[in-house]
PDB file of C-alpha atoms in Angstrom:
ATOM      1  CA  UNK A 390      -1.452 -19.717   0.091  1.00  0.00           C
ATOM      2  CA  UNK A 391      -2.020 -16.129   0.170  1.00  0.00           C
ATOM      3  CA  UNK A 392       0.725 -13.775  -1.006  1.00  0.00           C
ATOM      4  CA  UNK A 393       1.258 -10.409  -1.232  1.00  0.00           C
ATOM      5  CA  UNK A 394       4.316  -9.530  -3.557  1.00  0.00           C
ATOM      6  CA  UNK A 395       4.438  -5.225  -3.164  1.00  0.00           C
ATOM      7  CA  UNK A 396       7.096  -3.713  -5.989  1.00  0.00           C
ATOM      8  CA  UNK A 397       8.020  -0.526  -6.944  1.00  0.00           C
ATOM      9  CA  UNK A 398      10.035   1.278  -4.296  1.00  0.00           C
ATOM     10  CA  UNK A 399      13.241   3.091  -4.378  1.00  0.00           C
ATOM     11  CA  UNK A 400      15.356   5.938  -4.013  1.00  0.00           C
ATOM     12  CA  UNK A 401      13.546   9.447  -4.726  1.00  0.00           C
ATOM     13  CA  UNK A 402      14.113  13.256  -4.288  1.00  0.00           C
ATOM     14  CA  UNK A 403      11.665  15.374  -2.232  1.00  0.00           C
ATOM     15  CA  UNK A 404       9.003  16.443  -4.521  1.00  0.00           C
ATOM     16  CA  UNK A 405       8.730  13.679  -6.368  1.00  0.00           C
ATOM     17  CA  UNK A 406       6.676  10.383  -6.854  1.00  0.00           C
ATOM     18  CA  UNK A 407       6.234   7.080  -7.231  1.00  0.00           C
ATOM     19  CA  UNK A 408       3.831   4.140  -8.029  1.00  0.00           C
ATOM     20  CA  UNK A 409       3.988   1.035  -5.848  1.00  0.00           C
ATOM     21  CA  UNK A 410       2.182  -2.137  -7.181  1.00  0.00           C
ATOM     22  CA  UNK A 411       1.299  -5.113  -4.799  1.00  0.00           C
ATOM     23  CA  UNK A 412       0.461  -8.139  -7.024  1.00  0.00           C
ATOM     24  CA  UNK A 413      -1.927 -10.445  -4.712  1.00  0.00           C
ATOM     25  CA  UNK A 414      -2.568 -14.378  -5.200  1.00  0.00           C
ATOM     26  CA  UNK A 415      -4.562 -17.223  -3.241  1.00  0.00           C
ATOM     27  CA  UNK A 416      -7.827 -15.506  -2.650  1.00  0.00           C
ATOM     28  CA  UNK A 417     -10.532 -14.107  -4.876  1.00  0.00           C
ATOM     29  CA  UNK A 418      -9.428 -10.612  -4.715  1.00  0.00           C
ATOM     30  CA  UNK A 419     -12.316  -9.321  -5.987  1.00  0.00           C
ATOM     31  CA  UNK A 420     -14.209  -9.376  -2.803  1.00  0.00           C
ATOM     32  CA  UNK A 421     -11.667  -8.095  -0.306  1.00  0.00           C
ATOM     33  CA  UNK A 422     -10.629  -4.594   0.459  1.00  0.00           C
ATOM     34  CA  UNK A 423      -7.428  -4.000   0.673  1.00  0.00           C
ATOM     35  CA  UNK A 424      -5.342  -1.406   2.576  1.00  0.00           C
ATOM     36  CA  UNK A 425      -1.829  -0.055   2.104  1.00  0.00           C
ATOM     37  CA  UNK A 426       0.583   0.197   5.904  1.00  0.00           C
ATOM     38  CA  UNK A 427       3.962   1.693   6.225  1.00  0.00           C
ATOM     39  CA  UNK A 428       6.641   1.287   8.902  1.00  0.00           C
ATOM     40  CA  UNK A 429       9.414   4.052   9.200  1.00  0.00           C
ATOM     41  CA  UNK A 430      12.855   2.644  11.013  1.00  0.00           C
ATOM     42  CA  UNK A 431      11.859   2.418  14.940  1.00  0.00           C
ATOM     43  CA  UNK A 432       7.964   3.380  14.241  1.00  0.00           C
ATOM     44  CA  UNK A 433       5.205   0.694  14.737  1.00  0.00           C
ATOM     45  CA  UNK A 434       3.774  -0.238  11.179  1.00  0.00           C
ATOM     46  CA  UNK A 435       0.887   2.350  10.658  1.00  0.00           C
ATOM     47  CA  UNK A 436      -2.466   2.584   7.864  1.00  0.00           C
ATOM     48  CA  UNK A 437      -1.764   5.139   5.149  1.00  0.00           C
ATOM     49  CA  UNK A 438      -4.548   3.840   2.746  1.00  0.00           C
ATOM     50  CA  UNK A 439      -7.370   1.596   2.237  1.00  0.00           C
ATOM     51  CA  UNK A 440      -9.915   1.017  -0.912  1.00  0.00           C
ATOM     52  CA  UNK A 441     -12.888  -1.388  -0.721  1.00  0.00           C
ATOM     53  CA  UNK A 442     -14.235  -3.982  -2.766  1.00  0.00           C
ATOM     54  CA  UNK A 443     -16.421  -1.177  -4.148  1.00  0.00           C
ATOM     55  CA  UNK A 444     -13.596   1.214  -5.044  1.00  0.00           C
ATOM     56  CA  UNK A 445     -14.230   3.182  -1.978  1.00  0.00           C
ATOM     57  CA  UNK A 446     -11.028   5.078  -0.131  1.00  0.00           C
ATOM     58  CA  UNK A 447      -9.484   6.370   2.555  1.00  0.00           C
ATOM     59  CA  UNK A 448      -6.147   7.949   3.805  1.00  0.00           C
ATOM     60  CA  UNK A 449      -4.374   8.907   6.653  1.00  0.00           C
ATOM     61  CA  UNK A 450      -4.167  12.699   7.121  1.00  0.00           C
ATOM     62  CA  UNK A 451      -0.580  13.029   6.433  1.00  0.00           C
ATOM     63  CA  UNK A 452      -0.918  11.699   3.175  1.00  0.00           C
ATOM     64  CA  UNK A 453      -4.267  12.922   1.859  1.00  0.00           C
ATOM     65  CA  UNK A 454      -4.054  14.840  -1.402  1.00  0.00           C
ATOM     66  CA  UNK A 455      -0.948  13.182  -2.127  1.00  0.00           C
ATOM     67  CA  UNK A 456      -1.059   9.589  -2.432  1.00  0.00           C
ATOM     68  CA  UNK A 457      -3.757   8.151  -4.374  1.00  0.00           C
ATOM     69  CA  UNK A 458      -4.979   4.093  -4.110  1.00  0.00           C
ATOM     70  CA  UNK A 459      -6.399   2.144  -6.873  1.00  0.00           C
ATOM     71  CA  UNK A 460      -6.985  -1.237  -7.821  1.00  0.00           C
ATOM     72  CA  UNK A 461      -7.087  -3.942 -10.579  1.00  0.00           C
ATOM     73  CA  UNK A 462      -8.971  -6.495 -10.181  1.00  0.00           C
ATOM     74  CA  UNK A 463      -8.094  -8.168 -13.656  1.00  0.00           C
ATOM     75  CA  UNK A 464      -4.780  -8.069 -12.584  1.00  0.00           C
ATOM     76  CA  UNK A 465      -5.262  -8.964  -8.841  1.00  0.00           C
ATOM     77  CA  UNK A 466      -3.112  -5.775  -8.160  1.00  0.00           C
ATOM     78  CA  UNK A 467      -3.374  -2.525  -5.381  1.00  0.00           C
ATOM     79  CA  UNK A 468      -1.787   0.530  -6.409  1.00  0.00           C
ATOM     80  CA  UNK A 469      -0.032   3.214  -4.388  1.00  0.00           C
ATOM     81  CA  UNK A 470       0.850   6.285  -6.493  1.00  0.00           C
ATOM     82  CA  UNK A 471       2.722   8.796  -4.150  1.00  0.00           C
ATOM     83  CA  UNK A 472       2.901  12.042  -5.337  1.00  0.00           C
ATOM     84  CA  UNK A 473       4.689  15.064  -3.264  1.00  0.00           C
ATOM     85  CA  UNK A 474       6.579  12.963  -1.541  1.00  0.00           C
ATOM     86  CA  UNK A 475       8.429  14.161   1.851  1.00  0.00           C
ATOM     87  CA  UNK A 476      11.231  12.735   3.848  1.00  0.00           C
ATOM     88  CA  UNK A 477       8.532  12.277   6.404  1.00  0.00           C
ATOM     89  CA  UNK A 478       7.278   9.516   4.150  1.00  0.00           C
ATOM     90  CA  UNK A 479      10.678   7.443   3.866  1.00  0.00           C
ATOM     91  CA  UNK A 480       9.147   3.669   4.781  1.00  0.00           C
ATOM     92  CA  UNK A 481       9.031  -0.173   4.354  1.00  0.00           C
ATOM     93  CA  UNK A 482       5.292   0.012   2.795  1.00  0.00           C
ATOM     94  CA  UNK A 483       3.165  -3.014   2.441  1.00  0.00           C
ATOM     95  CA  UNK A 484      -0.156  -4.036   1.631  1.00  0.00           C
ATOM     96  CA  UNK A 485      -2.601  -5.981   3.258  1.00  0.00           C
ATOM     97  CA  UNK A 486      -5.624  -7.601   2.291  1.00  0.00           C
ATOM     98  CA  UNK A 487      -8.885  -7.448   4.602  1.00  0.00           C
ATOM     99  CA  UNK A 488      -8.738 -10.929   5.715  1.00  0.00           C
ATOM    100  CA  UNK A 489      -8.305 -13.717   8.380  1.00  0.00           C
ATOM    101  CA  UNK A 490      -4.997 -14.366   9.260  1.00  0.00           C
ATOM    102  CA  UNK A 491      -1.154 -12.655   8.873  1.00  0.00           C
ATOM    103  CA  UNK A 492      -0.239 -12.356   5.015  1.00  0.00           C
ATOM    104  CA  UNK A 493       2.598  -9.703   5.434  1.00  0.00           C
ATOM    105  CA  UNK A 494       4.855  -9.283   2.808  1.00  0.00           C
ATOM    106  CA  UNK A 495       8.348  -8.328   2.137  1.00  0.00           C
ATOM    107  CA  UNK A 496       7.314  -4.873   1.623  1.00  0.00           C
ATOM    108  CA  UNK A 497       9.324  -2.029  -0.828  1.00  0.00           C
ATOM    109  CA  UNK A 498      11.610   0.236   0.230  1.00  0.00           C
ATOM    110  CA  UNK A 499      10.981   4.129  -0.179  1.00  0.00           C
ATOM    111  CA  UNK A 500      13.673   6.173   0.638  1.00  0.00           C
ATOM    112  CA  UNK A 501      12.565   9.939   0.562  1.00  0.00           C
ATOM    113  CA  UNK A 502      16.284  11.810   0.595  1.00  0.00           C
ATOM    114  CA  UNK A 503      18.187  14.885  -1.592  1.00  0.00           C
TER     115      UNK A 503
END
């Protein structure tokens, strides 16, 4: 029963940003971190971000200062906002809760291109 529905993608110029949303259901999301992957065409799907239960964070190097996670939890929601953004970042991007099992997504589409 657990979904992961991410939103928010599309087509942007270098420089600019974006803010993906990943609206969660069947858990209590409240007590799971939750992390943010992308997967590039021919790439193997690869951690960009992660925030705990606590609010705590992390990021891959190659996004650091950039792309900045947050959370809801009265809305059940992860946030990506991607600032900056480089063709280098063009990527299916999902999230992921902390959990037992395989809960991928569909992902959203961001397409990094002038």
């Amino acid at each position: 029963q657990v979904q992961l529905v991410e939103s928010g993608g599309g087509l942007v110029e270098p420089g600019g940003s974006l803010r993906l949303s990943c609206a969660a259901s069947g858990f209590i999301f409240i007590i799971y971190d939750m992390d943010w992957y992308r997967q590039a065409p021919g790439k193997q799907r690869d951690l960009v971000a992660s925030i705990t239960r606590s609010g705590s964070t992390n990021y891959a190097d190659s996004v650091k200062g950039r792309f900045t996670i947050s959370r809801d939890n009265s809305k059940n929601t992860v946030y990506l906002q991607m600032n900056s953004l480089k063709p280098e970042d063009t990527a299916v991007y999902y999230c992921q809760v902390r959990r037992r099992g395989d809960y991928w997504g569909q992902g959203t589409q961001v397409t990094v291109s002038s």
